[in-house]
mmCIF file of C-alpha atoms in Angstrom:
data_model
loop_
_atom_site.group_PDB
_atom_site.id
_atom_site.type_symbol
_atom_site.label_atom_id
_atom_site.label_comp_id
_atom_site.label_asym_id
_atom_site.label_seq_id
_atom_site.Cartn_x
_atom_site.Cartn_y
_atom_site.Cartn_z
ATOM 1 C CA UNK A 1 46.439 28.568 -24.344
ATOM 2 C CA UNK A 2 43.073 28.678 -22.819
ATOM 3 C CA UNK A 3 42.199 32.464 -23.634
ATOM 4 C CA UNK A 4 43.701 32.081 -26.940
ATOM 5 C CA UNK A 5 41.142 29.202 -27.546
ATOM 6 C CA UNK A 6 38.495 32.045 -26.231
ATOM 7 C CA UNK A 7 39.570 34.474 -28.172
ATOM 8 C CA UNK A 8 39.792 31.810 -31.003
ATOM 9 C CA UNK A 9 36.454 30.975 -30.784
ATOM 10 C CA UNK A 10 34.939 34.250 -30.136
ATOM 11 C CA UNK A 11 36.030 35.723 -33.197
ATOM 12 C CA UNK A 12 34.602 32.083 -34.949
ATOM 13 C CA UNK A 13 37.924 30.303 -35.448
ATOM 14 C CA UNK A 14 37.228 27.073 -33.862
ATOM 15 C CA UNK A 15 39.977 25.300 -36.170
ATOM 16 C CA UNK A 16 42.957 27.624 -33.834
ATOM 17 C CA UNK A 17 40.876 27.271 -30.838
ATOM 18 C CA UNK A 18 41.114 23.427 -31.147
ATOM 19 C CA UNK A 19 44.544 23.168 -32.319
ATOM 20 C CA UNK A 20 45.292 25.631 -28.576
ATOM 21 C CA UNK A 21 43.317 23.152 -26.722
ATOM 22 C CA UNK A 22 45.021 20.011 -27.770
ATOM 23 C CA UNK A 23 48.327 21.551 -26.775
ATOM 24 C CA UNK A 24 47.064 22.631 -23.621
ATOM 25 C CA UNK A 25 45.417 19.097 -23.101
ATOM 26 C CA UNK A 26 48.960 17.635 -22.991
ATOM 27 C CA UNK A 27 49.830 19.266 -20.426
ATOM 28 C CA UNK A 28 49.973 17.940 -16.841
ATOM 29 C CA UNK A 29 48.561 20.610 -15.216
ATOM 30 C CA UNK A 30 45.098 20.009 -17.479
ATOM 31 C CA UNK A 31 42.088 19.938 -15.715
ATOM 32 C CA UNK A 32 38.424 18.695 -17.013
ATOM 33 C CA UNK A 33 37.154 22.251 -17.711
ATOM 34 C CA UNK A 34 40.105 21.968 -20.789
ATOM 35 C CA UNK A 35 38.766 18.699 -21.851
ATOM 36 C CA UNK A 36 34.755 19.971 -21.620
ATOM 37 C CA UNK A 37 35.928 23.150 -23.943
ATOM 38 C CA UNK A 38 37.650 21.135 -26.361
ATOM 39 C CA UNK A 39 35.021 18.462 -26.464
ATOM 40 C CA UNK A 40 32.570 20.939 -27.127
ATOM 41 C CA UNK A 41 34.166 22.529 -30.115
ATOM 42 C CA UNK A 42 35.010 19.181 -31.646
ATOM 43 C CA UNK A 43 31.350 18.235 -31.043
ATOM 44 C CA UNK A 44 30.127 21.339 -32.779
ATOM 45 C CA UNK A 45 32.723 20.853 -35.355
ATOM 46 C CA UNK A 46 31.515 17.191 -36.145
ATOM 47 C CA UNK A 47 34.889 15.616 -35.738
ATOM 48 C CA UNK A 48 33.295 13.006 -34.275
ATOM 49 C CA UNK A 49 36.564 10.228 -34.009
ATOM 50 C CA UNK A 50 38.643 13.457 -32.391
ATOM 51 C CA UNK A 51 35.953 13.130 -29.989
ATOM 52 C CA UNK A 52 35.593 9.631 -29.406
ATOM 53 C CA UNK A 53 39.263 9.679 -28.936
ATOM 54 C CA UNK A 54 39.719 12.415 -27.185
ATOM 55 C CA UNK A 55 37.238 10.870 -24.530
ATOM 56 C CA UNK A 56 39.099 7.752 -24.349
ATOM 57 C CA UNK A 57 42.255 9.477 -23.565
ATOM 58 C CA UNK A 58 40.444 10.432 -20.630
ATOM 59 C CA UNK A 59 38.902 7.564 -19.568
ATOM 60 C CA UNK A 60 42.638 5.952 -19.609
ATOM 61 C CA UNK A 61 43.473 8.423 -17.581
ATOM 62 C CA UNK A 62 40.288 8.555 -15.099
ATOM 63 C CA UNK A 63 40.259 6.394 -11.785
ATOM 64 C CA UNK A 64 38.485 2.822 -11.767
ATOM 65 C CA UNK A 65 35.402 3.294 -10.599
ATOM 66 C CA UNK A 66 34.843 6.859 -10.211
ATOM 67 C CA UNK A 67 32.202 9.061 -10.649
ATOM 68 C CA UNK A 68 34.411 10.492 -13.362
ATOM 69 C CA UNK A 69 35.067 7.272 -15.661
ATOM 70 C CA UNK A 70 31.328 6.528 -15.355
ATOM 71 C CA UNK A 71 30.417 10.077 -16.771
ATOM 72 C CA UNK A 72 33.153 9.625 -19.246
ATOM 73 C CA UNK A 73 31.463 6.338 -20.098
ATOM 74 C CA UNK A 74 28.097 8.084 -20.361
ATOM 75 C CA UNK A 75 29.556 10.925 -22.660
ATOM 76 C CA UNK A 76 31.437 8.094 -24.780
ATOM 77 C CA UNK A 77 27.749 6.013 -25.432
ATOM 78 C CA UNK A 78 25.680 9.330 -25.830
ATOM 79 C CA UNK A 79 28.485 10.321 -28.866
ATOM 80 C CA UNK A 80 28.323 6.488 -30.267
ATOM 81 C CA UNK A 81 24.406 6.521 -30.592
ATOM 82 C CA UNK A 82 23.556 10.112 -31.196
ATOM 83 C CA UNK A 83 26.093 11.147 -33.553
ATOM 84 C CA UNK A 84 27.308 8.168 -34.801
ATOM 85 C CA UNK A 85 24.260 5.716 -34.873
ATOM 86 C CA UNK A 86 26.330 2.850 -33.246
ATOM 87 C CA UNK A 87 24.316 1.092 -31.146
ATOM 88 C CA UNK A 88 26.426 -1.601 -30.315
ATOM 89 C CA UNK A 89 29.160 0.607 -29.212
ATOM 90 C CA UNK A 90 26.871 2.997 -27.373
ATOM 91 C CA UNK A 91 25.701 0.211 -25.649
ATOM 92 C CA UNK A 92 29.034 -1.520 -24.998
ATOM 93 C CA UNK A 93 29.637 2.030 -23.277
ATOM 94 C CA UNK A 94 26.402 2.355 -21.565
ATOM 95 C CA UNK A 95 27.059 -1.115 -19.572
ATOM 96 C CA UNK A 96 30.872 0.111 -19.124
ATOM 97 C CA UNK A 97 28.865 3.304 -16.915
ATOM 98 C CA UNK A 98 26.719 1.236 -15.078
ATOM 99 C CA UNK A 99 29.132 -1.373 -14.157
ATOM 100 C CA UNK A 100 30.114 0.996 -11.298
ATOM 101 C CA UNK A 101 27.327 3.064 -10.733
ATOM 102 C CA UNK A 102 24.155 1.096 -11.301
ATOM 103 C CA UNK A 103 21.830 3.830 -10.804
ATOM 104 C CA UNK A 104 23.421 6.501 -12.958
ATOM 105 C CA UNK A 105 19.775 6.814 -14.491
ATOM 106 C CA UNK A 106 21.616 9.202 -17.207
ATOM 107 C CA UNK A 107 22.931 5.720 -18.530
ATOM 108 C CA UNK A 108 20.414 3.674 -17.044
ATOM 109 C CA UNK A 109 17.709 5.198 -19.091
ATOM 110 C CA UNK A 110 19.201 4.746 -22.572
ATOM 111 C CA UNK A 111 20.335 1.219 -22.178
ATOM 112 C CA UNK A 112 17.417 0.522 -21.275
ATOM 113 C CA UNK A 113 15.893 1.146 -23.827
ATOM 114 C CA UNK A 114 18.589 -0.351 -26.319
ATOM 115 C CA UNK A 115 17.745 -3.737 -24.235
ATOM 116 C CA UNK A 116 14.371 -3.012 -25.095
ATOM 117 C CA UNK A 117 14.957 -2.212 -28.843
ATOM 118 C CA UNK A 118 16.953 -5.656 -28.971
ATOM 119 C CA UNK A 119 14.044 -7.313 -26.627
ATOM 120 C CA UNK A 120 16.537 -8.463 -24.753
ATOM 121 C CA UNK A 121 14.218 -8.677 -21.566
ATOM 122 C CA UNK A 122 16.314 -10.736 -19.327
ATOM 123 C CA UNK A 123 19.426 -8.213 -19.544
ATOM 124 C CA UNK A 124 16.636 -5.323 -19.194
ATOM 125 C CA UNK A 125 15.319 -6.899 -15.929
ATOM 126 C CA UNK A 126 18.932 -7.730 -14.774
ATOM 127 C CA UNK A 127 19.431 -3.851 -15.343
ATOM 128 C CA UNK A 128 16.705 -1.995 -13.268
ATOM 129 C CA UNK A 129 16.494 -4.640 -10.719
ATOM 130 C CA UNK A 130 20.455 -3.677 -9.887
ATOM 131 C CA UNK A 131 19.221 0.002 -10.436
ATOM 132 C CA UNK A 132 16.605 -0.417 -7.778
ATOM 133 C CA UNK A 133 18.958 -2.331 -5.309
ATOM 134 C CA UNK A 134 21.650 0.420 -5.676
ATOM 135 C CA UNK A 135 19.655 3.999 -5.187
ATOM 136 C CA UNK A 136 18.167 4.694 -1.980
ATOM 137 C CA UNK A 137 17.640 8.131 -2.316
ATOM 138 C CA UNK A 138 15.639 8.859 -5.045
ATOM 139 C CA UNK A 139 11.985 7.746 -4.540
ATOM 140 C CA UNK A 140 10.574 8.799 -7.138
ATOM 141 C CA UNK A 141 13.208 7.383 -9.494
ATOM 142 C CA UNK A 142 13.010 3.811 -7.807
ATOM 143 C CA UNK A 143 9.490 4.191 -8.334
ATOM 144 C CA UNK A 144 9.584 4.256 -11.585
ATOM 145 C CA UNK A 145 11.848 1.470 -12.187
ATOM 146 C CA UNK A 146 9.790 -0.881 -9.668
ATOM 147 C CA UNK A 147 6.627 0.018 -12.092
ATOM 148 C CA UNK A 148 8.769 -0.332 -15.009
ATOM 149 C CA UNK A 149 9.969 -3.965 -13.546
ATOM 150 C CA UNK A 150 6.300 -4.580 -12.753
ATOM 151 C CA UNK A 151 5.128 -3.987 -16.440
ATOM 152 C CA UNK A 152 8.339 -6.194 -17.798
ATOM 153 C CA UNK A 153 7.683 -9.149 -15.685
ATOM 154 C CA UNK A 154 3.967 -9.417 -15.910
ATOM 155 C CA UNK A 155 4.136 -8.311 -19.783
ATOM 156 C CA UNK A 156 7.332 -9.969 -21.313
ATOM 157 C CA UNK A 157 8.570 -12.513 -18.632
ATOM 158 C CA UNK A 158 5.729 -14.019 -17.486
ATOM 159 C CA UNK A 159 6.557 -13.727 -14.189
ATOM 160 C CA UNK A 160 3.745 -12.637 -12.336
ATOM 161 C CA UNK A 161 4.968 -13.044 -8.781
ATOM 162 C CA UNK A 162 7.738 -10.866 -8.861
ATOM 163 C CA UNK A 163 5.937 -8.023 -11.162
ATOM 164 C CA UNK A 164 3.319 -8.394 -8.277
ATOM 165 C CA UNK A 165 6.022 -7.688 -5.882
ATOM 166 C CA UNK A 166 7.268 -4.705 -7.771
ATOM 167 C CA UNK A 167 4.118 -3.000 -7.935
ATOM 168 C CA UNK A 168 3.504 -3.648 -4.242
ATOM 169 C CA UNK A 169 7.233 -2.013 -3.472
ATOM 170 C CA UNK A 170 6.465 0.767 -5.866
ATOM 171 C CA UNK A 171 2.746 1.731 -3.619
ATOM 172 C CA UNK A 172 4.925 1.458 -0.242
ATOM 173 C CA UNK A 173 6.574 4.293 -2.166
ATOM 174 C CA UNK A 174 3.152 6.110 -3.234
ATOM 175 C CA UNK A 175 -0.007 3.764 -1.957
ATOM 176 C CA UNK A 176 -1.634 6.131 -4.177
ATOM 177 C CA UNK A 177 -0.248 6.103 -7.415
ATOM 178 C CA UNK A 178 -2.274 4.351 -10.440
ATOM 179 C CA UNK A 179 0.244 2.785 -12.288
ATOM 180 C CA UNK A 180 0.888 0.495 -9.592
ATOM 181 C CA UNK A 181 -2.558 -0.131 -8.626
ATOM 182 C CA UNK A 182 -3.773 -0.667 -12.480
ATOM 183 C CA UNK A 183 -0.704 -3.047 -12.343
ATOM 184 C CA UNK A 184 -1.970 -5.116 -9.569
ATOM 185 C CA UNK A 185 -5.420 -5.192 -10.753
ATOM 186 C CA UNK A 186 -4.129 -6.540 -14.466
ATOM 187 C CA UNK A 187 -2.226 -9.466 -12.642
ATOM 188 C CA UNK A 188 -5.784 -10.060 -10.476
ATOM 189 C CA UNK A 189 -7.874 -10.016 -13.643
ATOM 190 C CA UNK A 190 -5.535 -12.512 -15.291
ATOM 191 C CA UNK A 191 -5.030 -14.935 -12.615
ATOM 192 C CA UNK A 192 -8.697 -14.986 -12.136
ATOM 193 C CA UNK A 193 -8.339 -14.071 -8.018
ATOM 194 C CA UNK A 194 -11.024 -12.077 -7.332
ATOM 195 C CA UNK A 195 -10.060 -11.399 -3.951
ATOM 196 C CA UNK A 196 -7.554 -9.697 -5.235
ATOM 197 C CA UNK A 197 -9.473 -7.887 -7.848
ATOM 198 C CA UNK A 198 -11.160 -6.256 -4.542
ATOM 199 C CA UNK A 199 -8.404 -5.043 -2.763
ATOM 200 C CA UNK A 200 -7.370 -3.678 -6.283
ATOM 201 C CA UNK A 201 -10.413 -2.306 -7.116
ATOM 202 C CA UNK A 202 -11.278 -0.715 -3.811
ATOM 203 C CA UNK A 203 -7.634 1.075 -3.612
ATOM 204 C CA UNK A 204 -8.263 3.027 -7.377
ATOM 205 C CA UNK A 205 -12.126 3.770 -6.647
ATOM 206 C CA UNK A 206 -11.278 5.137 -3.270
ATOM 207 C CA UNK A 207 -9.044 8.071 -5.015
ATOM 208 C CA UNK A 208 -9.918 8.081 -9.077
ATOM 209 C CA UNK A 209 -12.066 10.805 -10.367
ATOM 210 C CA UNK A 210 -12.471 9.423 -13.815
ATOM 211 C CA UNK A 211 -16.271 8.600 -14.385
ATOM 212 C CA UNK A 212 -15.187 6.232 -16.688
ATOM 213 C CA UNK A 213 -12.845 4.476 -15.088
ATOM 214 C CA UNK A 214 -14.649 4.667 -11.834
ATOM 215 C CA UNK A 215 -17.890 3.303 -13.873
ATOM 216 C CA UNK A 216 -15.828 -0.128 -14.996
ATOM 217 C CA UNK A 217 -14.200 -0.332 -10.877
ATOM 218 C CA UNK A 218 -17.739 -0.245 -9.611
ATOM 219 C CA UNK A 219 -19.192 -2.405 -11.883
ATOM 220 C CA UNK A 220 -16.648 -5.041 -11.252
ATOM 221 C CA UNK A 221 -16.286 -4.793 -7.237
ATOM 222 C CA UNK A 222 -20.645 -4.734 -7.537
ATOM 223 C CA UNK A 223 -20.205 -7.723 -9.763
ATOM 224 C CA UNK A 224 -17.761 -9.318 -7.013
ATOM 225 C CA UNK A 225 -19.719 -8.987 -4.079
ATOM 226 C CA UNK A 226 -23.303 -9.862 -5.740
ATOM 227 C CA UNK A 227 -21.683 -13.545 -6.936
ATOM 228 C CA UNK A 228 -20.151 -13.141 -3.090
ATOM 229 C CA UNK A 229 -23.773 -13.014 -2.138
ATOM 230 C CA UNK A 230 -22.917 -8.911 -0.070
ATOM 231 C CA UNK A 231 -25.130 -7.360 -1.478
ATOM 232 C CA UNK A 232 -24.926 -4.394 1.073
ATOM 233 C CA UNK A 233 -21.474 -4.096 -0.188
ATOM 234 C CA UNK A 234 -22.232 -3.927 -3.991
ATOM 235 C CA UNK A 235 -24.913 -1.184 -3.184
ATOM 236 C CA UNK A 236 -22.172 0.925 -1.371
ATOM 237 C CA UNK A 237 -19.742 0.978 -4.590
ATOM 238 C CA UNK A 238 -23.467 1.576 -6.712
ATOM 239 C CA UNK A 239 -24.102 4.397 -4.459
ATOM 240 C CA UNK A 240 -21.045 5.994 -4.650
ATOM 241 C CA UNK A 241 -20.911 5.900 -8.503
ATOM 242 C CA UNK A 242 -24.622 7.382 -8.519
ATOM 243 C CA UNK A 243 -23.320 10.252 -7.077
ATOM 244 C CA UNK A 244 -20.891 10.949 -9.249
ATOM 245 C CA UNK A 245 -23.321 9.695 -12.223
ATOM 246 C CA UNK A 246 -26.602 11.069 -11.598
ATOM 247 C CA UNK A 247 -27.436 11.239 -15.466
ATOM 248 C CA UNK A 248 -26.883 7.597 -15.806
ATOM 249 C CA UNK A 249 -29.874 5.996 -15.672
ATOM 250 C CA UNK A 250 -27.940 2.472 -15.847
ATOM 251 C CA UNK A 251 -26.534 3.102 -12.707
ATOM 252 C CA UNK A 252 -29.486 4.475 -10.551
ATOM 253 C CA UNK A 253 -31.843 1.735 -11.992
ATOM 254 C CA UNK A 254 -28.267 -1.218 -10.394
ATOM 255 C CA UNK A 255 -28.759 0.993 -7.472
ATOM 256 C CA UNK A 256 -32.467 0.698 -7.272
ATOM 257 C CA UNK A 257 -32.694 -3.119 -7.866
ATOM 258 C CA UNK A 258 -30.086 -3.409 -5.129
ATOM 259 C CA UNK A 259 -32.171 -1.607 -2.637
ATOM 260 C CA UNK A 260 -35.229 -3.750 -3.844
ATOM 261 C CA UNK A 261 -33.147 -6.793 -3.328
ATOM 262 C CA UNK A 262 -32.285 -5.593 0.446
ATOM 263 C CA UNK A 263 -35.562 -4.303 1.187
ATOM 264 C CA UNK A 264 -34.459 -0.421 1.656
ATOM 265 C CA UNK A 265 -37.881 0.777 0.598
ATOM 266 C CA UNK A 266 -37.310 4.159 1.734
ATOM 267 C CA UNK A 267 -34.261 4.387 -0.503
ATOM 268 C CA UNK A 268 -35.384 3.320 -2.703
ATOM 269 C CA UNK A 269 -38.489 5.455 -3.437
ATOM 270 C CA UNK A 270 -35.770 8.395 -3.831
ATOM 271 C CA UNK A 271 -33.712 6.334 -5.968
ATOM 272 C CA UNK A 272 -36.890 5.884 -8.380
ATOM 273 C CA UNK A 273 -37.875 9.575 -7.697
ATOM 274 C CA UNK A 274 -34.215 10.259 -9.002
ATOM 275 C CA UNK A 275 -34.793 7.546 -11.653
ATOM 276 C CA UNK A 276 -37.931 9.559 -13.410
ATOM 277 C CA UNK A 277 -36.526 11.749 -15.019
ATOM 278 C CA UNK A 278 -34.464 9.641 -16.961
ATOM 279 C CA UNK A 279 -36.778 7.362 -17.847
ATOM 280 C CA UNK A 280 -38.740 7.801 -21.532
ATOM 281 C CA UNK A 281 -42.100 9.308 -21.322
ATOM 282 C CA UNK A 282 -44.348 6.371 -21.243
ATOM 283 C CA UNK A 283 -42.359 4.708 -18.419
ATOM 284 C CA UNK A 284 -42.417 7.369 -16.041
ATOM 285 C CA UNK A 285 -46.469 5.929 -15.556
ATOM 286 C CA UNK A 286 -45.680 2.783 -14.150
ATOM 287 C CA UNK A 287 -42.371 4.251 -12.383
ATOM 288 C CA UNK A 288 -45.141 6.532 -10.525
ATOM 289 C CA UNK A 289 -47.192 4.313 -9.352
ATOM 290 C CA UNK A 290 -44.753 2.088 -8.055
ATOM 291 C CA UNK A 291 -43.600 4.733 -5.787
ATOM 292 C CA UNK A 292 -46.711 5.752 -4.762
ATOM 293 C CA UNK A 293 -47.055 2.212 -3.814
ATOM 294 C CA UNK A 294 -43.829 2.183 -1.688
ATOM 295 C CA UNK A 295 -44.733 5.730 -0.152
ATOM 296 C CA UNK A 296 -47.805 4.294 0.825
ATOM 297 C CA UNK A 297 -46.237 0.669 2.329
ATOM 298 C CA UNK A 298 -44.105 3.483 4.438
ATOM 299 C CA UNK A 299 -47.710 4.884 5.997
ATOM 300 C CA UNK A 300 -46.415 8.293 3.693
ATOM 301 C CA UNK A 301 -50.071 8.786 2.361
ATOM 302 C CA UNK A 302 -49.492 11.990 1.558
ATOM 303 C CA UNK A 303 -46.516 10.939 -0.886
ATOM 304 C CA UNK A 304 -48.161 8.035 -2.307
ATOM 305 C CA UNK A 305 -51.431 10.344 -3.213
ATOM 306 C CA UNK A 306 -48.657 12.424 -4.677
ATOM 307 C CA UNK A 307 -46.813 9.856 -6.465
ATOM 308 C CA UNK A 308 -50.297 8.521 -7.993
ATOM 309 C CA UNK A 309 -51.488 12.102 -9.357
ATOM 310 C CA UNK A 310 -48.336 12.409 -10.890
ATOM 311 C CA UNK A 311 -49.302 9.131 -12.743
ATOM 312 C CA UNK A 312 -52.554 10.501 -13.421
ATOM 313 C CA UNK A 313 -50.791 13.607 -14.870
ATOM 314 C CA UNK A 314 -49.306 11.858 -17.626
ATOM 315 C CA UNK A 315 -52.629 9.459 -18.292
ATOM 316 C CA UNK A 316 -56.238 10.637 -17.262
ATOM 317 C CA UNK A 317 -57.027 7.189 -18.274
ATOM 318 C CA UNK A 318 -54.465 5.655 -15.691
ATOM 319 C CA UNK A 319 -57.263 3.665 -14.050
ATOM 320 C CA UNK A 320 -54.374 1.850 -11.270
ATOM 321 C CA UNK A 321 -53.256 5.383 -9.973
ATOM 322 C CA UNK A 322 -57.194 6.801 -9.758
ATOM 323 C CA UNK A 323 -57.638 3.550 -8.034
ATOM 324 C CA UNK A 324 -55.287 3.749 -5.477
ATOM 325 C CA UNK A 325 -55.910 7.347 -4.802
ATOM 326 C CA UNK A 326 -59.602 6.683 -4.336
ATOM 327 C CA UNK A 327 -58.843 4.082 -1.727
ATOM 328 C CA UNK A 328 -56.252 6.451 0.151
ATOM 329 C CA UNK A 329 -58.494 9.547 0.310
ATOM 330 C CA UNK A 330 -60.460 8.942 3.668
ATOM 331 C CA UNK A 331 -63.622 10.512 4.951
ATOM 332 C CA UNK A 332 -62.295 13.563 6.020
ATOM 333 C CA UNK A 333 -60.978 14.239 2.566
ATOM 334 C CA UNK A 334 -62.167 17.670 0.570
ATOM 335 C CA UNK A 335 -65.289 16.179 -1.189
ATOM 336 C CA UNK A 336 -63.788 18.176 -4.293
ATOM 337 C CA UNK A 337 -61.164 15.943 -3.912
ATOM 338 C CA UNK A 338 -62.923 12.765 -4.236
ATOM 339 C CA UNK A 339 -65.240 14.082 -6.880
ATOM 340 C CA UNK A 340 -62.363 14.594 -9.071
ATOM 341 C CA UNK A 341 -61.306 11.261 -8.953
ATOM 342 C CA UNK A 342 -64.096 9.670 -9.298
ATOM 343 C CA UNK A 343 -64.409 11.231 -12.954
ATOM 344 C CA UNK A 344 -61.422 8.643 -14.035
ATOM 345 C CA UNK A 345 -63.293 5.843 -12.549
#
């Protein structure tokens, strides 16, 4: 009956080929390759209640419990809401699938998001938590879920201690994956704990490559540690972000008022040499001299000369750079030298 359903359907019959595999369904010796064939011609053949039936036939049939009732279950709630638009049944089927295998994630996944559809949030929690208790094997399924959990408790339950605790079981599973992290850092922002905020912070600016995102992480952890009164630590996360930003002129001016503030004068006088060329023409004059003025605090008077005829460059009238120039060149200096600065005196 079989290879007359092949032959059947070969030669595009599928009206003998199903009437064959009905008759060969009744028989005892029927195995599930018989009822996959004829499911799969009534499918194309959109006799949809010969299929629904058809499957429940087999699920009468089909041991309690089995791997084989819940993929019957599946089959029945993927035929109730794709071809038939019956949620309610799909879903009555869905939970029938689950009931024995909680982690089937082939029925997990759609009821899901029928709970969701419904905003039934309790029955959706209810549902991946049992998921997550149930499969062991599949990290990076449970994963997932615990981040899905994480977003559902903190988002529609209000429950931020156990989305906290899903996000925190979801990095033991990757300790560096950013949905979790981002998830932890939304329940420290909203709860105000900025201790938190650090640990959350430091854990995403340690690995993310995002400018952007690493621009709002430093700016926050800086933010945390200034009010914390470490500044040393605020100027680490600054420095870090200046190398990645060295365009920003934002960032090296935080960087070079943190230095200032710790009194890392050598630093700093790169950080303002780095600083120059982003600043607009007629600030770059007063940006000058103040590093010559730090080169020279360092006994550099070599740099600070530099630093002041670079001033000079930009304004022969710059009467603060010729100044200090005049002061630093000594004796021994080319006469030239000092003639030439005299002129802007």
């Amino acid at each position: 009956l079989q290879e007359s359903a092949q032959l059947a359907t070969e030669r595009g019959d599928d009206e003998f080929a199903i009437s064959q595999l009905k008759r060969a369904a009744t028989r005892d010796s029927a195995g599930m390759d018989v009822f996959e064939e004829l499911a799969q011609l009534l499918e194309r053949s959109d006799r949809n209640e010969e299929l629904i039936e058809l499957v429940e036939e087999q699920l009468s049939k089909s041991e309690e419990g089995s791997d084989e009732q819940a993929a019957l279950w599946l089959k029945l709630g993927q035929i109730h809401e794709m071809r038939l638009a019956d949620t309610e049944s799909a879903r009555s089927a869905y939970e029938r699938a689950v009931g024995s295998h909680p982690a089937l994630a082939d029925a997990v996944d759609p009821l899901e998001r029928l709970y969701r559809k419904a905003e039934r949030w309790d029955d959706t929690r209810t549902l991946l938590e049992r998921a997550v208790d149930a499969d062991g094997d599949d990290l990076v399924r449970t994963f997932g879920w615990r981040c899905t959990l994480g977003d559902l408790c903190f988002d529609k339950l209000e429950d931020i201690d156990a989305a906290r605790a899903h996000f925190e079981a979801a990095l033991e599973i990757d300790p560096d994956a950013m949905r979790a992290r981002q998830g932890l850092e939304r329940i420290a922002i909203a709860t105000g704990d900025d201790d938190a905020i650090l640990v959350a912070f430091k854990r995403e600016a340690e690995i993310t490559s995002d400018r952007t995102r690493l621009a709002f992480l430093v700016g926050e952890l800086a933010r945390i540690h200034e009010e914390n009164g470490d500044a040393e630590r605020a100027l680490h996360w600054v420095t870090r972000l200046a190398a990645a930003s060295p365009e920003d002129r934002s960032v090296v001016e935080h960087m070079a008022r943190l230095q200032d503030d710790l009194g890392q004068s050598e630093a700093l006088a790169e950080s303002l040499e780095q600083l120059d060329g982003l600043l607009a023409p007629d600030e770059r004059g007063a940006n000058r001299r103040r590093i010559g003025s730090l080169r020279r605090t360092l006994g550099n008077d070599e740099g600070a000369i530099t630093a002041y005829r670079r001033a000079l460059s930009l304004d022969p009238d710059d009467l603060e750079a010729a100044h200090a120039i005049d002061a630093l060149l000594d004796e021994t200096a080319v006469a030239a030298d000092r003639i030439e600065i005299k002129r802007h005196l």
